[in-house]
Amino acid sequence: MVFLLGAGWLGAEPFSHQRHAAMKLPCTACHATAETQAQAGMPALARCQTCHAEMTALPPRSPRVYRVKDFVAFPHGAHAEAKVGCATCHGEVYTAAKLKLERPVTMAACVACHKERKATVACNVCHELGQ
């Protein structure tokens, strides 16, 4: 059942990656800054309207799954440049009915991944020293 909620979102629940899987879009089709900036970014309404012209508002967001501490920097762009695919941390979102934490957001998990990939584990890469 699809119905109008609030200011023009057609749907009864938050956005579903699974429902959009058939389109085989790269993550950056919607998360435009994922390969270039610290934040992956969320799509603008205009992006959704490419296919859903009738939309007048973005769908409700799913609860945020990944959050780093304020004193931690996680640059998506640097990880993309190092050829770390989105699924490495986020899992196969197109097959998931609901997004969930696929990899813990802990220092131990990040250091283990860096060591596995022979990436630096220098403190100042992820932490602003002197805070």
GROMACS .gro file of N, CA and C in nm:
model
  393
    1MET      N    1   0.084  -0.117   0.000
    1MET     CA    2   0.000   0.000   0.000
    1MET      C    3   0.089   0.124   0.000
    2VAL      N    4   0.064   0.213  -0.091
    2VAL     CA    5   0.139   0.337  -0.100
    2VAL      C    6   0.042   0.452  -0.079
    3PHE      N    7   0.078   0.545   0.006
    3PHE     CA    8  -0.009   0.659   0.029
    3PHE      C    9   0.075   0.783   0.055
    4LEU      N   10   0.012   0.896   0.047
    4LEU     CA   11   0.082   1.022   0.063
    4LEU      C   12   0.100   1.055   0.210
    5LEU      N   13   0.222   1.081   0.249
    5LEU     CA   14   0.252   1.120   0.386
    5LEU      C   15   0.305   1.262   0.386
    6GLY      N   16   0.256   1.342   0.474
    6GLY     CA   17   0.312   1.475   0.493
    6GLY      C   18   0.322   1.555   0.365
    7ALA      N   19   0.444   1.600   0.334
    7ALA     CA   20   0.464   1.694   0.224
    7ALA      C   21   0.496   1.628   0.092
    8GLY      N   22   0.440   1.515   0.063
    8GLY     CA   23   0.454   1.461  -0.070
    8GLY      C   24   0.542   1.340  -0.087
    9TRP      N   25   0.578   1.270   0.019
    9TRP     CA   26   0.653   1.145   0.004
    9TRP      C   27   0.554   1.035  -0.023
   10LEU      N   28   0.573   0.962  -0.131
   10LEU     CA   29   0.486   0.850  -0.165
   10LEU      C   30   0.545   0.724  -0.106
   11GLY      N   31   0.491   0.677   0.003
   11GLY     CA   32   0.543   0.557   0.067
   11GLY      C   33   0.503   0.554   0.212
   12ALA      N   34   0.518   0.439   0.271
   12ALA     CA   35   0.477   0.422   0.410
   12ALA      C   36   0.594   0.396   0.502
   13GLU      N   37   0.714   0.389   0.451
   13GLU     CA   38   0.830   0.353   0.532
   13GLU      C   39   0.954   0.422   0.478
   14PRO      N   40   1.063   0.416   0.553
   14PRO     CA   41   1.188   0.479   0.506
   14PRO      C   42   1.238   0.419   0.374
   15PHE      N   43   1.330   0.488   0.314
   15PHE     CA   44   1.391   0.445   0.189
   15PHE      C   45   1.441   0.301   0.198
   16SER      N   46   1.425   0.227   0.089
   16SER     CA   47   1.472   0.089   0.083
   16SER      C   48   1.575   0.073  -0.028
   17HIS      N   49   1.698   0.040   0.011
   17HIS     CA   50   1.801   0.010  -0.089
   17HIS      C   51   1.760  -0.114  -0.168
   18GLN      N   52   1.702  -0.210  -0.098
   18GLN     CA   53   1.664  -0.338  -0.158
   18GLN      C   54   1.567  -0.318  -0.275
   19ARG      N   55   1.472  -0.226  -0.259
   19ARG     CA   56   1.375  -0.201  -0.367
   19ARG      C   57   1.438  -0.136  -0.488
   20HIS      N   58   1.553  -0.076  -0.471
   20HIS     CA   59   1.621  -0.009  -0.582
   20HIS      C   60   1.734  -0.094  -0.642
   21ALA      N   61   1.753  -0.214  -0.592
   21ALA     CA   62   1.863  -0.301  -0.634
   21ALA      C   63   1.863  -0.332  -0.784
   22ALA      N   64   1.746  -0.350  -0.841
   22ALA     CA   65   1.737  -0.387  -0.982
   22ALA      C   66   1.801  -0.282  -1.074
   23MET      N   67   1.807  -0.159  -1.028
   23MET     CA   68   1.865  -0.052  -1.109
   23MET      C   69   2.017  -0.061  -1.115
   24LYS      N   70   2.078  -0.134  -1.021
   24LYS     CA   71   2.223  -0.152  -1.017
   24LYS      C   72   2.300  -0.020  -1.020
   25LEU      N   73   2.251   0.076  -0.945
   25LEU     CA   74   2.317   0.206  -0.936
   25LEU      C   75   2.440   0.197  -0.847
   26PRO      N   76   2.546   0.268  -0.879
   26PRO     CA   77   2.659   0.273  -0.786
   26PRO      C   78   2.618   0.356  -0.665
   27CYS      N   79   2.682   0.335  -0.552
   27CYS     CA   80   2.649   0.410  -0.430
   27CYS      C   81   2.653   0.561  -0.456
   28THR      N   82   2.749   0.604  -0.538
   28THR     CA   83   2.767   0.747  -0.563
   28THR      C   84   2.655   0.808  -0.647
   29ALA      N   85   2.568   0.728  -0.703
   29ALA     CA   86   2.454   0.784  -0.775
   29ALA      C   87   2.366   0.865  -0.680
   30CYS      N   88   2.357   0.820  -0.557
   30CYS     CA   89   2.277   0.892  -0.456
   30CYS      C   90   2.364   0.959  -0.351
   31HIS      N   91   2.471   0.892  -0.311
   31HIS     CA   92   2.564   0.947  -0.211
   31HIS      C   93   2.680   1.010  -0.287
   32ALA      N   94   2.651   1.123  -0.349
   32ALA     CA   95   2.739   1.185  -0.448
   32ALA      C   96   2.879   1.219  -0.398
   33THR      N   97   2.894   1.250  -0.272
   33THR     CA   98   3.025   1.293  -0.223
   33THR      C   99   3.103   1.180  -0.155
   34ALA      N  100   3.054   1.058  -0.166
   34ALA     CA  101   3.117   0.944  -0.097
   34ALA      C  102   3.261   0.920  -0.140
   35GLU      N  103   3.296   0.955  -0.260
   35GLU     CA  104   3.432   0.930  -0.308
   35GLU      C  105   3.522   1.053  -0.302
   36THR      N  106   3.467   1.165  -0.261
   36THR     CA  107   3.546   1.287  -0.267
   36THR      C  108   3.556   1.363  -0.136
   37GLN      N  109   3.466   1.337  -0.042
   37GLN     CA  110   3.463   1.416   0.081
   37GLN      C  111   3.458   1.328   0.204
   38ALA      N  112   3.462   1.390   0.320
   38ALA     CA  113   3.456   1.316   0.446
   38ALA      C  114   3.321   1.248   0.464
   39GLN      N  115   3.214   1.316   0.430
   39GLN     CA  116   3.079   1.262   0.444
   39GLN      C  117   3.031   1.208   0.310
   40ALA      N  118   2.957   1.099   0.315
   40ALA     CA  119   2.905   1.040   0.192
   40ALA      C  120   2.790   1.122   0.134
   41GLY      N  121   2.720   1.195   0.219
   41GLY     CA  122   2.611   1.280   0.173
   41GLY      C  123   2.484   1.203   0.143
   42MET      N  124   2.374   1.272   0.151
   42MET     CA  125   2.244   1.214   0.119
   42MET      C  126   2.194   1.278  -0.010
   43PRO      N  127   2.112   1.206  -0.086
   43PRO     CA  128   2.066   1.261  -0.214
   43PRO      C  129   1.971   1.379  -0.196
   44ALA      N  130   1.977   1.468  -0.291
   44ALA     CA  131   1.882   1.580  -0.295
   44ALA      C  132   1.751   1.529  -0.355
   45LEU      N  133   1.644   1.597  -0.326
   45LEU     CA  134   1.513   1.560  -0.379
   45LEU      C  135   1.518   1.549  -0.532
   46ALA      N  136   1.589   1.639  -0.596
   46ALA     CA  137   1.596   1.640  -0.743
   46ALA      C  138   1.651   1.507  -0.797
   47ARG      N  139   1.742   1.446  -0.725
   47ARG     CA  140   1.799   1.317  -0.769
   47ARG      C  141   1.690   1.210  -0.770
   48CYS      N  142   1.609   1.206  -0.665
   48CYS     CA  143   1.499   1.108  -0.657
   48CYS      C  144   1.395   1.136  -0.766
   49GLN      N  145   1.374   1.264  -0.794
   49GLN     CA  146   1.273   1.302  -0.893
   49GLN      C  147   1.312   1.264  -1.035
   50THR      N  148   1.435   1.222  -1.055
   50THR     CA  149   1.477   1.173  -1.186
   50THR      C  150   1.385   1.059  -1.229
   51CYS      N  151   1.352   0.971  -1.135
   51CYS     CA  152   1.262   0.859  -1.163
   51CYS      C  153   1.123   0.878  -1.102
   52HIS      N  154   1.116   0.951  -0.992
   52HIS     CA  155   0.991   0.969  -0.918
   52HIS      C  156   0.947   1.114  -0.930
   53ALA      N  157   0.904   1.154  -1.048
   53ALA     CA  158   0.868   1.293  -1.075
   53ALA      C  159   0.760   1.346  -0.982
   54GLU      N  160   0.676   1.256  -0.932
   54GLU     CA  161   0.564   1.297  -0.846
   54GLU      C  162   0.606   1.330  -0.703
   55MET      N  163   0.729   1.298  -0.665
   55MET     CA  164   0.776   1.324  -0.529
   55MET      C  165   0.788   1.474  -0.502
   56THR      N  166   0.743   1.514  -0.385
   56THR     CA  167   0.758   1.655  -0.345
   56THR      C  168   0.837   1.666  -0.215
   57ALA      N  169   0.877   1.552  -0.159
   57ALA     CA  170   0.958   1.552  -0.037
   57ALA      C  171   1.038   1.422  -0.033
   58LEU      N  172   1.151   1.427   0.036
   58LEU     CA  173   1.233   1.306   0.052
   58LEU      C  174   1.166   1.208   0.146
   59PRO      N  175   1.193   1.078   0.129
   59PRO     CA  176   1.137   0.979   0.221
   59PRO      C  177   1.197   0.996   0.360
   60PRO      N  178   1.126   0.947   0.461
   60PRO     CA  179   1.186   0.953   0.595
   60PRO      C  180   1.316   0.873   0.594
   61ARG      N  181   1.414   0.921   0.666
   61ARG     CA  182   1.542   0.851   0.672
   61ARG      C  183   1.532   0.731   0.764
   62SER      N  184   1.607   0.629   0.729
   62SER     CA  185   1.622   0.514   0.820
   62SER      C  186   1.704   0.563   0.937
   63PRO      N  187   1.693   0.498   1.050
   63PRO     CA  188   1.778   0.539   1.163
   63PRO      C  189   1.926   0.527   1.123
   64ARG      N  190   2.006   0.622   1.166
   64ARG     CA  191   2.148   0.622   1.132
   64ARG      C  192   2.215   0.500   1.195
   65VAL      N  193   2.293   0.428   1.117
   65VAL     CA  194   2.358   0.305   1.162
   65VAL      C  195   2.503   0.330   1.200
   66TYR      N  196   2.573   0.409   1.121
   66TYR     CA  197   2.716   0.435   1.144
   66TYR      C  198   2.736   0.576   1.197
   67ARG      N  199   2.808   0.585   1.307
   67ARG     CA  200   2.839   0.715   1.365
   67ARG      C  201   2.976   0.704   1.431
   68VAL      N  202   3.066   0.795   1.395
   68VAL     CA  203   3.197   0.796   1.461
   68VAL      C  204   3.195   0.904   1.569
   69LYS      N  205   3.280   0.887   1.666
   69LYS     CA  206   3.290   0.984   1.776
   69LYS      C  207   3.336   1.119   1.721
   70ASP      N  208   3.304   1.225   1.793
   70ASP     CA  209   3.340   1.361   1.749
   70ASP      C  210   3.490   1.380   1.730
   71PHE      N  211   3.570   1.304   1.802
   71PHE     CA  212   3.715   1.321   1.794
   71PHE      C  213   3.779   1.230   1.689
   72VAL      N  214   3.696   1.167   1.608
   72VAL     CA  215   3.746   1.076   1.504
   72VAL      C  216   3.710   1.133   1.367
   73ALA      N  217   3.805   1.127   1.276
   73ALA     CA  218   3.779   1.167   1.137
   73ALA      C  219   3.773   1.040   1.053
   74PHE      N  220   3.666   1.025   0.978
   74PHE     CA  221   3.656   0.913   0.885
   74PHE      C  222   3.632   0.972   0.746
   75PRO      N  223   3.737   0.992   0.670
   75PRO     CA  224   3.721   1.050   0.536
   75PRO      C  225   3.681   0.945   0.432
   76HIS      N  226   3.555   0.948   0.390
   76HIS     CA  227   3.509   0.855   0.288
   76HIS      C  228   3.595   0.865   0.162
   77GLY      N  229   3.628   0.987   0.123
   77GLY     CA  230   3.706   1.008   0.002
   77GLY      C  231   3.841   0.938   0.004
   78ALA      N  232   3.910   0.944   0.116
   78ALA     CA  233   4.041   0.878   0.128
   78ALA      C  234   4.026   0.727   0.117
   79HIS      N  235   3.919   0.673   0.172
   79HIS     CA  236   3.896   0.529   0.165
   79HIS      C  237   3.863   0.487   0.021
   80ALA      N  238   3.785   0.569  -0.048
   80ALA     CA  239   3.753   0.539  -0.188
   80ALA      C  240   3.879   0.545  -0.273
   81GLU      N  241   3.963   0.643  -0.246
   81GLU     CA  242   4.089   0.657  -0.320
   81GLU      C  243   4.178   0.535  -0.299
   82ALA      N  244   4.170   0.476  -0.180
   82ALA     CA  245   4.249   0.356  -0.148
   82ALA      C  246   4.180   0.229  -0.198
   83LYS      N  247   4.074   0.246  -0.274
   83LYS     CA  248   3.999   0.133  -0.335
   83LYS      C  249   3.932   0.044  -0.231
   84VAL      N  250   3.889   0.105  -0.119
   84VAL     CA  251   3.811   0.033  -0.019
   84VAL      C  252   3.665   0.053  -0.060
   85GLY      N  253   3.600  -0.050  -0.108
   85GLY     CA  254   3.462  -0.039  -0.155
   85GLY      C  255   3.365  -0.014  -0.041
   86CYS      N  256   3.253   0.046  -0.073
   86CYS     CA  257   3.150   0.077   0.027
   86CYS      C  258   3.107  -0.048   0.104
   87ALA      N  259   3.094  -0.161   0.035
   87ALA     CA  260   3.047  -0.284   0.098
   87ALA      C  261   3.143  -0.336   0.205
   88THR      N  262   3.269  -0.293   0.200
   88THR     CA  263   3.366  -0.335   0.301
   88THR      C  264   3.315  -0.301   0.441
   89CYS      N  265   3.260  -0.183   0.456
   89CYS     CA  266   3.207  -0.141   0.587
   89CYS      C  267   3.055  -0.154   0.595
   90HIS      N  268   2.989  -0.125   0.485
   90HIS     CA  269   2.843  -0.118   0.487
   90HIS      C  270   2.772  -0.247   0.446
   91GLY      N  271   2.847  -0.346   0.403
   91GLY     CA  272   2.785  -0.472   0.359
   91GLY      C  273   2.714  -0.454   0.226
   92GLU      N  274   2.644  -0.557   0.186
   92GLU     CA  275   2.570  -0.555   0.059
   92GLU      C  276   2.432  -0.494   0.084
   93VAL      N  277   2.425  -0.362   0.083
   93VAL     CA  278   2.301  -0.294   0.119
   93VAL      C  279   2.184  -0.327   0.026
   94TYR      N  280   2.213  -0.361  -0.098
   94TYR     CA  281   2.104  -0.391  -0.191
   94TYR      C  282   2.033  -0.523  -0.161
   95THR      N  283   2.095  -0.609  -0.083
   95THR     CA  284   2.029  -0.735  -0.049
   95THR      C  285   1.969  -0.732   0.091
   96ALA      N  286   1.994  -0.626   0.164
   96ALA     CA  287   1.947  -0.617   0.303
   96ALA      C  288   1.808  -0.555   0.310
   97ALA      N  289   1.721  -0.622   0.381
   97ALA     CA  290   1.587  -0.567   0.401
   97ALA      C  291   1.594  -0.443   0.490
   98LYS      N  292   1.689  -0.442   0.582
   98LYS     CA  293   1.706  -0.331   0.675
   98LYS      C  294   1.857  -0.311   0.696
   99LEU      N  295   1.901  -0.187   0.692
   99LEU     CA  296   2.043  -0.160   0.713
   99LEU      C  297   2.080  -0.190   0.857
  100LYS      N  298   2.198  -0.248   0.874
  100LYS     CA  299   2.245  -0.278   1.008
  100LYS      C  300   2.396  -0.257   1.012
  101LEU      N  301   2.450  -0.250   1.131
  101LEU     CA  302   2.593  -0.232   1.148
  101LEU      C  303   2.664  -0.359   1.101
  102GLU      N  304   2.738  -0.348   0.993
  102GLU     CA  305   2.808  -0.463   0.936
  102GLU      C  306   2.947  -0.481   0.995
  103ARG      N  307   3.007  -0.371   1.033
  103ARG     CA  308   3.142  -0.371   1.087
  103ARG      C  309   3.144  -0.271   1.203
  104PRO      N  310   3.197  -0.310   1.317
  104PRO     CA  311   3.195  -0.217   1.431
  104PRO      C  312   3.275  -0.090   1.402
  105VAL      N  313   3.227   0.018   1.456
  105VAL     CA  314   3.296   0.146   1.441
  105VAL      C  315   3.376   0.169   1.569
  106THR      N  316   3.482   0.092   1.582
  106THR     CA  317   3.568   0.101   1.699
  106THR      C  318   3.711   0.120   1.654
  107MET      N  319   3.793   0.169   1.743
  107MET     CA  320   3.933   0.188   1.709
  107MET      C  321   3.997   0.053   1.675
  108ALA      N  322   3.965  -0.050   1.752
  108ALA     CA  323   4.023  -0.182   1.727
  108ALA      C  324   3.987  -0.232   1.587
  109ALA      N  325   3.865  -0.214   1.547
  109ALA     CA  326   3.822  -0.261   1.414
  109ALA      C  327   3.892  -0.182   1.304
  110CYS      N  328   3.902  -0.051   1.322
  110CYS     CA  329   3.968   0.032   1.221
  110CYS      C  330   4.117   0.001   1.211
  111VAL      N  331   4.183  -0.012   1.324
  111VAL     CA  332   4.326  -0.044   1.324
  111VAL      C  333   4.349  -0.180   1.260
  112ALA      N  334   4.265  -0.277   1.291
  112ALA     CA  335   4.278  -0.411   1.231
  112ALA      C  336   4.264  -0.403   1.079
  113CYS      N  337   4.168  -0.326   1.031
  113CYS     CA  338   4.149  -0.311   0.887
  113CYS      C  339   4.269  -0.242   0.823
  114HIS      N  340   4.319  -0.136   0.889
  114HIS     CA  341   4.437  -0.066   0.836
  114HIS      C  342   4.557  -0.160   0.828
  115LYS      N  343   4.578  -0.239   0.933
  115LYS     CA  344   4.691  -0.332   0.932
  115LYS      C  345   4.675  -0.437   0.823
  116GLU      N  346   4.553  -0.487   0.809
  116GLU     CA  347   4.523  -0.588   0.706
  116GLU      C  348   4.555  -0.535   0.566
  117ARG      N  349   4.531  -0.407   0.543
  117ARG     CA  350   4.551  -0.345   0.412
  117ARG      C  351   4.686  -0.273   0.402
  118LYS      N  352   4.767  -0.287   0.508
  118LYS     CA  353   4.899  -0.223   0.514
  118LYS      C  354   4.887  -0.070   0.499
  119ALA      N  355   4.784  -0.016   0.562
  119ALA     CA  356   4.764   0.129   0.566
  119ALA      C  357   4.821   0.182   0.697
  120THR      N  358   4.847   0.309   0.701
  120THR     CA  359   4.906   0.368   0.821
  120THR      C  360   4.814   0.354   0.942
  121VAL      N  361   4.876   0.342   1.057
  121VAL     CA  362   4.801   0.341   1.183
  121VAL      C  363   4.847   0.458   1.271
  122ALA      N  364   4.909   0.559   1.208
  122ALA     CA  365   4.951   0.678   1.281
  122ALA      C  366   4.828   0.746   1.340
  123CYS      N  367   4.839   0.788   1.463
  123CYS     CA  368   4.725   0.845   1.537
  123CYS      C  369   4.662   0.964   1.465
  124ASN      N  370   4.747   1.052   1.410
  124ASN     CA  371   4.695   1.177   1.350
  124ASN      C  372   4.621   1.156   1.218
  125VAL      N  373   4.617   1.034   1.168
  125VAL     CA  374   4.541   1.007   1.046
  125VAL      C  375   4.390   1.012   1.074
  126CYS      N  376   4.352   0.963   1.191
  126CYS     CA  377   4.210   0.959   1.227
  126CYS      C  378   4.173   1.052   1.342
  127HIS      N  379   4.274   1.099   1.414
  127HIS     CA  380   4.248   1.184   1.530
  127HIS      C  381   4.321   1.317   1.516
  128GLU      N  382   4.251   1.425   1.553
  128GLU     CA  383   4.315   1.555   1.558
  128GLU      C  384   4.384   1.563   1.692
  129LEU      N  385   4.514   1.561   1.689
  129LEU     CA  386   4.591   1.561   1.814
  129LEU      C  387   4.590   1.698   1.880
  130GLY      N  388   4.599   1.697   2.010
  130GLY     CA  389   4.604   1.822   2.085
  130GLY      C  390   4.468   1.877   2.122
  131GLN      N  391   4.365   1.797   2.113
  131GLN     CA  392   4.230   1.843   2.149
  131GLN      C  393   4.213   1.848   2.297
   0.00000   0.00000   0.00000
